[in-house]
CSV table of C-alpha atoms in Angstrom, one decimal:
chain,number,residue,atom,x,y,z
C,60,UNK,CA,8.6,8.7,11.5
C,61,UNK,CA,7.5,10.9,14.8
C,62,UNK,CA,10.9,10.5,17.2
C,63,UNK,CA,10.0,7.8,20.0
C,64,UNK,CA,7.6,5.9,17.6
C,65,UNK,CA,6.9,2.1,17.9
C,66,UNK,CA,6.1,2.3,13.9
C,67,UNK,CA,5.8,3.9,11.2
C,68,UNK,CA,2.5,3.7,10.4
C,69,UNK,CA,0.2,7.0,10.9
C,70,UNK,CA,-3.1,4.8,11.8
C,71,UNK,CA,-2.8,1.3,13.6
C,72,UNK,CA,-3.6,-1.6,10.7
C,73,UNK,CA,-6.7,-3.7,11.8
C,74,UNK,CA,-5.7,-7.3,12.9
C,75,UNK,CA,-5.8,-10.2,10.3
C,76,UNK,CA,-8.8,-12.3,9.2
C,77,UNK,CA,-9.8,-14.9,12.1
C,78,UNK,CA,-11.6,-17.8,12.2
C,79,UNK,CA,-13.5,-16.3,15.9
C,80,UNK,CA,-14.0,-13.2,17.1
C,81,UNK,CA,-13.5,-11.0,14.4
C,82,UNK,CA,-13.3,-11.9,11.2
C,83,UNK,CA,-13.4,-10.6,7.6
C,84,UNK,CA,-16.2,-10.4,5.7
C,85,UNK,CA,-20.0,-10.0,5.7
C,86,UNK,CA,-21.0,-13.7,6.6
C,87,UNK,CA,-19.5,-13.6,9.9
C,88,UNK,CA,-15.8,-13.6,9.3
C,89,UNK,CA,-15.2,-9.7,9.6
C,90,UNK,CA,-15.1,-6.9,11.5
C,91,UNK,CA,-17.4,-5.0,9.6
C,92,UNK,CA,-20.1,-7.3,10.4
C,93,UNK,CA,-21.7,-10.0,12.4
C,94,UNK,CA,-19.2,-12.2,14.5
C,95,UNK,CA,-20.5,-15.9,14.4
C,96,UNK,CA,-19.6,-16.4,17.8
C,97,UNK,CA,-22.7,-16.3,20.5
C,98,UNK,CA,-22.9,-12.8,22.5
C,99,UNK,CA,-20.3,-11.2,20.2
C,100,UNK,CA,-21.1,-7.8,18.5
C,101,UNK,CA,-22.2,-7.1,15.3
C,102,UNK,CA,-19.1,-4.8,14.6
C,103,UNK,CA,-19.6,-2.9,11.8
C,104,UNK,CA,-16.5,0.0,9.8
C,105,UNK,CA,-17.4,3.2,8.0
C,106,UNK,CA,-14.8,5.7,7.0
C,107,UNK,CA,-16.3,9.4,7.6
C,108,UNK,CA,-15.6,12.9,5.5
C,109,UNK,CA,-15.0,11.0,2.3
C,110,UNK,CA,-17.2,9.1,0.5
C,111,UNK,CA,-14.7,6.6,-0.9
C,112,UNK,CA,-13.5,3.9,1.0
C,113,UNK,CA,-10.7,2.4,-1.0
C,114,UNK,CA,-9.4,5.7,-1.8
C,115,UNK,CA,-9.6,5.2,-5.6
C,116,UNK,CA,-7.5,1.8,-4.9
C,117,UNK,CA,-10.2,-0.7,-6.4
C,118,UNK,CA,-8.2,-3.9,-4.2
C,119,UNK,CA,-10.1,-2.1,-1.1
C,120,UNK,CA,-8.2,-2.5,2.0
C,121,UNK,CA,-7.4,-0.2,4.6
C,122,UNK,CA,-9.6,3.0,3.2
C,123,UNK,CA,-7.5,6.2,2.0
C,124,UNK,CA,-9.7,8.1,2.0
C,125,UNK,CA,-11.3,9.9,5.1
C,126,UNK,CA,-11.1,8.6,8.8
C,127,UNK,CA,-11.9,4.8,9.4
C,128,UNK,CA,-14.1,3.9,12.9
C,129,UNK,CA,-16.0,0.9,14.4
C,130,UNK,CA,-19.6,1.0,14.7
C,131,UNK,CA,-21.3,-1.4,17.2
C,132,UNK,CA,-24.7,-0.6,17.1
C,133,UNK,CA,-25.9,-2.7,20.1
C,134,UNK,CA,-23.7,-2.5,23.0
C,135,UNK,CA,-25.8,-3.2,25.4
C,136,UNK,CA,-24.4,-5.8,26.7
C,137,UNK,CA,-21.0,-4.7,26.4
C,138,UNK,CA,-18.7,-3.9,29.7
C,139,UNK,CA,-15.9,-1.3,29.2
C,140,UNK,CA,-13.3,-3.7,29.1
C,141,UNK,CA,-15.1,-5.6,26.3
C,142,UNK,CA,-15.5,-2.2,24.6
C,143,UNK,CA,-11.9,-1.3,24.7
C,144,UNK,CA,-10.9,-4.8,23.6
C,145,UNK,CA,-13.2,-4.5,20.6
C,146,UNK,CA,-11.7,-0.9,19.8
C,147,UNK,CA,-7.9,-2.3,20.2
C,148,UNK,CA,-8.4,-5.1,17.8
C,149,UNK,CA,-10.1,-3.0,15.1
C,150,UNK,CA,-7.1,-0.6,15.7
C,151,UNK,CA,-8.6,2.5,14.4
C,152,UNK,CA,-8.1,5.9,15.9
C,153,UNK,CA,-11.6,5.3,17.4
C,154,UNK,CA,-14.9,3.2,17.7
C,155,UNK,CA,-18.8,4.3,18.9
C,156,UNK,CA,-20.7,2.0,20.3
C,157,UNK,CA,-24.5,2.4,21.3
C,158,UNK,CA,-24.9,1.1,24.6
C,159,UNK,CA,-28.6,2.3,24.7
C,160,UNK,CA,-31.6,3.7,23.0
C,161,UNK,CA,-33.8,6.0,24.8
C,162,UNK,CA,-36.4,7.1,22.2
C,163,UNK,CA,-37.1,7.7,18.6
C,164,UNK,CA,-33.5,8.4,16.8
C,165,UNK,CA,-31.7,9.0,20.4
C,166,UNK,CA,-28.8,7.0,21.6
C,167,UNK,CA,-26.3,6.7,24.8
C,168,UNK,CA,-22.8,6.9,22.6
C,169,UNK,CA,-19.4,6.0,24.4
C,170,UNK,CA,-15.8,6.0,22.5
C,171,UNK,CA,-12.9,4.2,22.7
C,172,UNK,CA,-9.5,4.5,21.3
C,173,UNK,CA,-7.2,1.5,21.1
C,174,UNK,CA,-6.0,2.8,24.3
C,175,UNK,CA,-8.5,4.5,26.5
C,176,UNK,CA,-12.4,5.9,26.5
C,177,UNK,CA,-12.2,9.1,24.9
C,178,UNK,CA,-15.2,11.8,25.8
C,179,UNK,CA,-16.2,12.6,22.1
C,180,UNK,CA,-15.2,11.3,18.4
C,181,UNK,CA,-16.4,13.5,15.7
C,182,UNK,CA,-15.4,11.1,12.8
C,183,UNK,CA,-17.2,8.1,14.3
C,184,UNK,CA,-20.2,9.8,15.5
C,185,UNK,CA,-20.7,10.8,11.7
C,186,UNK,CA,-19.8,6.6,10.9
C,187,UNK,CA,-22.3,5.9,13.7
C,188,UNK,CA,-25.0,8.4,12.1
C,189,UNK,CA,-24.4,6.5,8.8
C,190,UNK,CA,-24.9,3.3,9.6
C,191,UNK,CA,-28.4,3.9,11.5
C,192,UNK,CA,-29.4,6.2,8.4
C,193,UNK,CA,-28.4,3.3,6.3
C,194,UNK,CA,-30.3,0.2,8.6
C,195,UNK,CA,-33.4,2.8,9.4
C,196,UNK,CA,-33.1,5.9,6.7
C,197,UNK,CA,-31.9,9.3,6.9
C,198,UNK,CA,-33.4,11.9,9.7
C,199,UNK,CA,-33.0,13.3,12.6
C,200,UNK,CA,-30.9,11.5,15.7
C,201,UNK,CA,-29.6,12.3,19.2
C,202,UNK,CA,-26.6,11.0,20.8
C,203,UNK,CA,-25.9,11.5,24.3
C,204,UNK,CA,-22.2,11.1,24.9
C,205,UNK,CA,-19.6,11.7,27.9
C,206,UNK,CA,-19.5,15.5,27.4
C,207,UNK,CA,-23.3,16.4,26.2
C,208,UNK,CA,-26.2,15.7,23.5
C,209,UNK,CA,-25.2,16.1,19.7
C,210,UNK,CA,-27.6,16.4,17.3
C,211,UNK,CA,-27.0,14.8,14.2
C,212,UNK,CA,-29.0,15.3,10.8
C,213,UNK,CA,-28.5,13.1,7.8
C,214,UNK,CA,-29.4,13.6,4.2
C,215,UNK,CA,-29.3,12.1,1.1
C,216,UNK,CA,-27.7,14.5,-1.3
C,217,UNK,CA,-26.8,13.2,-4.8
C,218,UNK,CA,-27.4,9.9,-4.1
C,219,UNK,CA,-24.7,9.9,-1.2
C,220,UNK,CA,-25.8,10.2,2.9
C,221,UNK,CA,-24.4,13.3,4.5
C,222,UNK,CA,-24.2,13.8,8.4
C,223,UNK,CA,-23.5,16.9,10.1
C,224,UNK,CA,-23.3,17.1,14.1
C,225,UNK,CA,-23.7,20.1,16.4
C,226,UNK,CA,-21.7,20.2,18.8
C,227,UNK,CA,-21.7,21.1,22.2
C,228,UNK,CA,-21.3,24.9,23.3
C,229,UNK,CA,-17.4,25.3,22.6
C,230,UNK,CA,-15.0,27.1,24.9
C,231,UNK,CA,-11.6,28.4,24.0
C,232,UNK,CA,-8.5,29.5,26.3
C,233,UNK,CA,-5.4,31.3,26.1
C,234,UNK,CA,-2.1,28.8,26.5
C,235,UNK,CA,0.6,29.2,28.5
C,236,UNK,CA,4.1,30.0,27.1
C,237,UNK,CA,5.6,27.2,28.5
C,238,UNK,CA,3.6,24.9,27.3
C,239,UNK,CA,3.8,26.3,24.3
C,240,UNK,CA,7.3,26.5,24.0
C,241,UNK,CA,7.0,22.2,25.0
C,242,UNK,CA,4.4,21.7,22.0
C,243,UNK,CA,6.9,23.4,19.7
C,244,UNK,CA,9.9,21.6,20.9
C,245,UNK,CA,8.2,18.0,20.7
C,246,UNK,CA,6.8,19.0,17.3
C,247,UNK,CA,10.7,20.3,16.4
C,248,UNK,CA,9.1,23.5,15.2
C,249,UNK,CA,10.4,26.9,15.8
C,250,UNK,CA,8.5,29.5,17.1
C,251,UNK,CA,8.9,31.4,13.1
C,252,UNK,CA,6.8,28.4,11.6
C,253,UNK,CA,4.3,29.3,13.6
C,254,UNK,CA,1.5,31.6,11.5
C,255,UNK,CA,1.2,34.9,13.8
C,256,UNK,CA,-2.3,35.9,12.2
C,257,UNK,CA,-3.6,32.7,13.8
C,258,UNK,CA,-2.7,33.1,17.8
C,259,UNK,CA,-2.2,29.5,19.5
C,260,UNK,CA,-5.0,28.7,21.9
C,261,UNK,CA,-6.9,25.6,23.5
C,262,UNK,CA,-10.3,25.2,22.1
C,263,UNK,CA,-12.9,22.6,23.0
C,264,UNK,CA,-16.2,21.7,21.3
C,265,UNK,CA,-16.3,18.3,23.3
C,266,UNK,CA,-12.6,17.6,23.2
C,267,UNK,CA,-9.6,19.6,24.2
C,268,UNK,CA,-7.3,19.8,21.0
C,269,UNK,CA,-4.6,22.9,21.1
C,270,UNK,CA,-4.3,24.9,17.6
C,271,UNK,CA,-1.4,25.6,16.4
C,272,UNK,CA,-1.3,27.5,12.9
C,273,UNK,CA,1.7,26.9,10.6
C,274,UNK,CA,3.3,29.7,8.3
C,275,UNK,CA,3.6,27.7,5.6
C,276,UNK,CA,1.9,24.9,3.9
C,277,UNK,CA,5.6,22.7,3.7
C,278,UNK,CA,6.1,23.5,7.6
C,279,UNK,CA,2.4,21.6,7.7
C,280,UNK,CA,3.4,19.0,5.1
C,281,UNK,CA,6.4,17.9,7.2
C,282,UNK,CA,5.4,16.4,10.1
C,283,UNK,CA,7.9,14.5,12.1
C,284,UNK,CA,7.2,14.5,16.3
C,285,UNK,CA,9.2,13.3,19.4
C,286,UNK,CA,5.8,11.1,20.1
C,287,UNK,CA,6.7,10.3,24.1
C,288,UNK,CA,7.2,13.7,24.4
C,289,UNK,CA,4.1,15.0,23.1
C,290,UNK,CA,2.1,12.3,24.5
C,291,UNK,CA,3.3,13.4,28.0
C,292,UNK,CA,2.3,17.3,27.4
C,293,UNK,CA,-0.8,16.1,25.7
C,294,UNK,CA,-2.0,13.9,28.7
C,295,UNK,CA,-0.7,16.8,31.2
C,296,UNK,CA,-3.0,19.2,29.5
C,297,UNK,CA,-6.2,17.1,29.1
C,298,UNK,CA,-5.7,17.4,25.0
C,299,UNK,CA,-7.3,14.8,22.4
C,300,UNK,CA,-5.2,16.0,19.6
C,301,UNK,CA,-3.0,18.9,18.3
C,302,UNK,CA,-5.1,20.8,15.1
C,303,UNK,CA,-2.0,21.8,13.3
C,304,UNK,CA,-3.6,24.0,10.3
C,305,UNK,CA,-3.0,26.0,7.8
C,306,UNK,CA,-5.0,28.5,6.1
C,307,UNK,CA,-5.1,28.7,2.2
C,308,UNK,CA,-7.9,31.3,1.8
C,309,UNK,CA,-10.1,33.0,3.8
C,310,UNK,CA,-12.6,29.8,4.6
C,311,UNK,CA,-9.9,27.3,3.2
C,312,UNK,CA,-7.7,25.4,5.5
C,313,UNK,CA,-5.5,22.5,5.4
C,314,UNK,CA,-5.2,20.4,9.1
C,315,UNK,CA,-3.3,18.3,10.1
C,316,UNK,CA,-3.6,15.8,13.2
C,317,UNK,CA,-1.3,14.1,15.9
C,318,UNK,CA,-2.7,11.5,18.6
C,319,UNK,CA,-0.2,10.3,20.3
C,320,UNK,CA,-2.2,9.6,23.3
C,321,UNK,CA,-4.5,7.7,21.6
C,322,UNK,CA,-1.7,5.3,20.8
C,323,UNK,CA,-1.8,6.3,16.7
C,324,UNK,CA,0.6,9.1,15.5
C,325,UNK,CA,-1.9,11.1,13.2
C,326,UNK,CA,-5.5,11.4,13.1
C,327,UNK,CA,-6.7,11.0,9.5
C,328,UNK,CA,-9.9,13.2,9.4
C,329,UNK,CA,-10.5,15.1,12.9
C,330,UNK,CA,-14.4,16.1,13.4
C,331,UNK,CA,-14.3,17.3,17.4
C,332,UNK,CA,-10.8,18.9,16.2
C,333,UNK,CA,-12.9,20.5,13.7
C,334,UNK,CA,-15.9,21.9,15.5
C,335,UNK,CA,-12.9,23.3,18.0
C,336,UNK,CA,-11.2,25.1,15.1
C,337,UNK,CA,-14.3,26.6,14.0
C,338,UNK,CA,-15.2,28.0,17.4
C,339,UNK,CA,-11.7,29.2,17.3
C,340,UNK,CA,-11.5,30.7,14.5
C,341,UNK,CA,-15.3,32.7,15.3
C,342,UNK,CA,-13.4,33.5,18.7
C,343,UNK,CA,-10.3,35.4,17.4
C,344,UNK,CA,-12.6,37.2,14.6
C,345,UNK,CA,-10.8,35.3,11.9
C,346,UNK,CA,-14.0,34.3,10.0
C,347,UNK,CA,-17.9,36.3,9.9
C,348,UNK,CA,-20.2,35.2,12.6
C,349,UNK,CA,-22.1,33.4,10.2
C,350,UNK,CA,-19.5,31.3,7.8
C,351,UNK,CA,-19.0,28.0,6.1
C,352,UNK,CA,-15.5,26.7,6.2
C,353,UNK,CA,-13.9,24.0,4.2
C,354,UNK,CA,-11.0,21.9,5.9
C,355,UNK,CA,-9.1,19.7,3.9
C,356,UNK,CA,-7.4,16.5,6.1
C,357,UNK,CA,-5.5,13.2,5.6
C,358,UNK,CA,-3.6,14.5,2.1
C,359,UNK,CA,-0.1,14.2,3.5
C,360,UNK,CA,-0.9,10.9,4.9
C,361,UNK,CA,-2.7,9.4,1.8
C,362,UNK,CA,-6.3,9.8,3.0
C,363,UNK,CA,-7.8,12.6,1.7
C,364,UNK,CA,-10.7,14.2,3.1
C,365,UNK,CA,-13.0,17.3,3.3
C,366,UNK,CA,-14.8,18.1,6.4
C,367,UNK,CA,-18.0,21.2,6.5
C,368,UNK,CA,-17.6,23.7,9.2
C,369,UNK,CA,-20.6,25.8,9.5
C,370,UNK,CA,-21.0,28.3,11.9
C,371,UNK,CA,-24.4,30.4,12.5
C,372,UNK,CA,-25.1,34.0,14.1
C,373,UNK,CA,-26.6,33.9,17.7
C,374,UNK,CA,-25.5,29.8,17.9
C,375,UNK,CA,-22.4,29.1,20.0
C,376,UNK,CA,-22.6,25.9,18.4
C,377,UNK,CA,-20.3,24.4,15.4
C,378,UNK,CA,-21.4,22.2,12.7
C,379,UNK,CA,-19.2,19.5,11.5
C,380,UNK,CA,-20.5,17.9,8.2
C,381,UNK,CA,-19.0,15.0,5.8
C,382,UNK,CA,-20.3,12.4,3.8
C,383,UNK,CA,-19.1,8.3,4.7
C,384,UNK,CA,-18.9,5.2,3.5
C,385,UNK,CA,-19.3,1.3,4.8
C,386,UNK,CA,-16.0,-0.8,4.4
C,387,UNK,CA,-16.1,-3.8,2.7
């Protein structure tokens, strides 16, 4: 368990069953569908970059596979505080909501963490994609969120939907030895678990998250973090999350997660943290201009999942792709 932890748990358990509010299942007494109560949200959950929401477990539950988010796909007459309330009690690293639509497929998108708004989710702007693909059919869709427009696509490929966002033109900065040397020290690594082929930096492709490459695939595997500690660098520096990775092959990587500031101690599947990796990685030269790149996520916490970088010649642009489920 990460030093300074409340719990255990790597992703915040949603709350039980209820009579009102939010309840659990699809006749009104869940969170994955319509409350009963008049002006409450039809609150909907999707896991993103896996397509099996039990994870092979056939009891269902909590999904182990992929990254669970809240969908609210009328918002509009939701305040923040209502927003953030909603997002606490489904307890997942993060929920969309749609508090408007301005034309055919296009959306107003905001994001909330148990905790706080958050600029930009990848995982539940793919759940978000998913369920309007599944309510109105796959296509073409436009989010406008805190930090820019994303496109999103969605297909039907083998009988499954696929989404895959573009994200907003990335940026990525040097960072400073001392902060450095404080990431390392909350994470308890030394600096000779750190990969030198794969240069720390702060990238951003609609959140901050600073990348930090481990030598070895056990120093990745064995996460254990002073979580006040991080938290307070991580809110210093404006980051979402750490993308802690390690690469396997030349377009192969394993990632890894923490989010302490948005109250949960690992991020099961990471799609913002992915479309910063991938402009990282073009960045430093460690990949073609024009590459696909497959990052495996959630494994060492139970939740496996597989998320599509794709980057193209002459497009500054990352695309993050995964197929998604609906939680029963």
């Amino acid at each position: 368990m990460p030093k300074g932890a409340a719990t255990a748990l790597t992703h915040i358990a949603p709350p039980p069953p209820r009579r009102t509010g939010i309840g659990n299942d699809r006749r009104g007494s869940t969170v994955d569908c319509c409350m009963t109560l008049e002006n409450q949200p039809e609150v909907l959950r999707y896991t993103a970059f896996s397509a099996d929401p039990a994870g092979g477990n056939p009891a269902g539950g909590n999904p182990a596979g992929g990254n669970p988010a809240g969908v609210v796909l009328d918002a509009s007459g939701l305040d923040e505080e209502r927003m953030l309330a909603v997002a606490a009690e489904l307890g997942y690293s993060e929920s969309a909501f749609l508090t408007e639509r301005t034309g055919e497929g296009a959306y107003t998108i905001r994001y909330f963490s148990p905790k706080a708004e958050v600029p930009f989710c990848g995982h539940a702007t793919v759940a978000t994609a998913l369920a309007l693909a599944e309510r109105d059919g796959p296509g073409e869709l436009e989010f406008a969120t805190p930090v820019g427009r994303v496109p999103v696509t969605v297909v039907r490929e083998g009988g499954e939907l696929r989404a895959t966002l573009t994200s907003v033109a990335p940026h990525v900065e040097e960072t400073a030895a001392a902060d450095l040397a404080e990431a390392l020290a909350a994470l308890d690594w030394a600096a000779t678990d750190l990969d030198p082929a794969l240069p720390p930096r702060i990238a951003f492709a609609g959140a901050r998250h600073l990348v930090l490459a481990a030598a070895t695939r056990e120093r990745l595997a064995d996460l254990d973090y002073d979580f006040a500690r991080l938290e307070a660098l991580m809110h210093r520096l404006d980051l979402t999350t750490l993308q802690l990775v390690w690469r396997e092959g030349p377009d192969l990587f394993h990632v890894r997660d923490p989010f302490p500031v948005g109250g949960v101690v690992e991020d099961p599947a990471t799609g913002a943290a992915a479309a910063a990796f991938g402009a990282y990685a073009r960045e430093l030269g460690l990949v073609p201009e024009t590459a696909v790149l497959t990052l495996h996520q959630g494994a060492d916490m139970g939740r496996p999942g597989t998320l599509t970088v794709e980057l193209r010649a002459g497009d500054a642009r990352v695309r993050v792709g995964g197929t998604g489920t609906r939680i029963d």
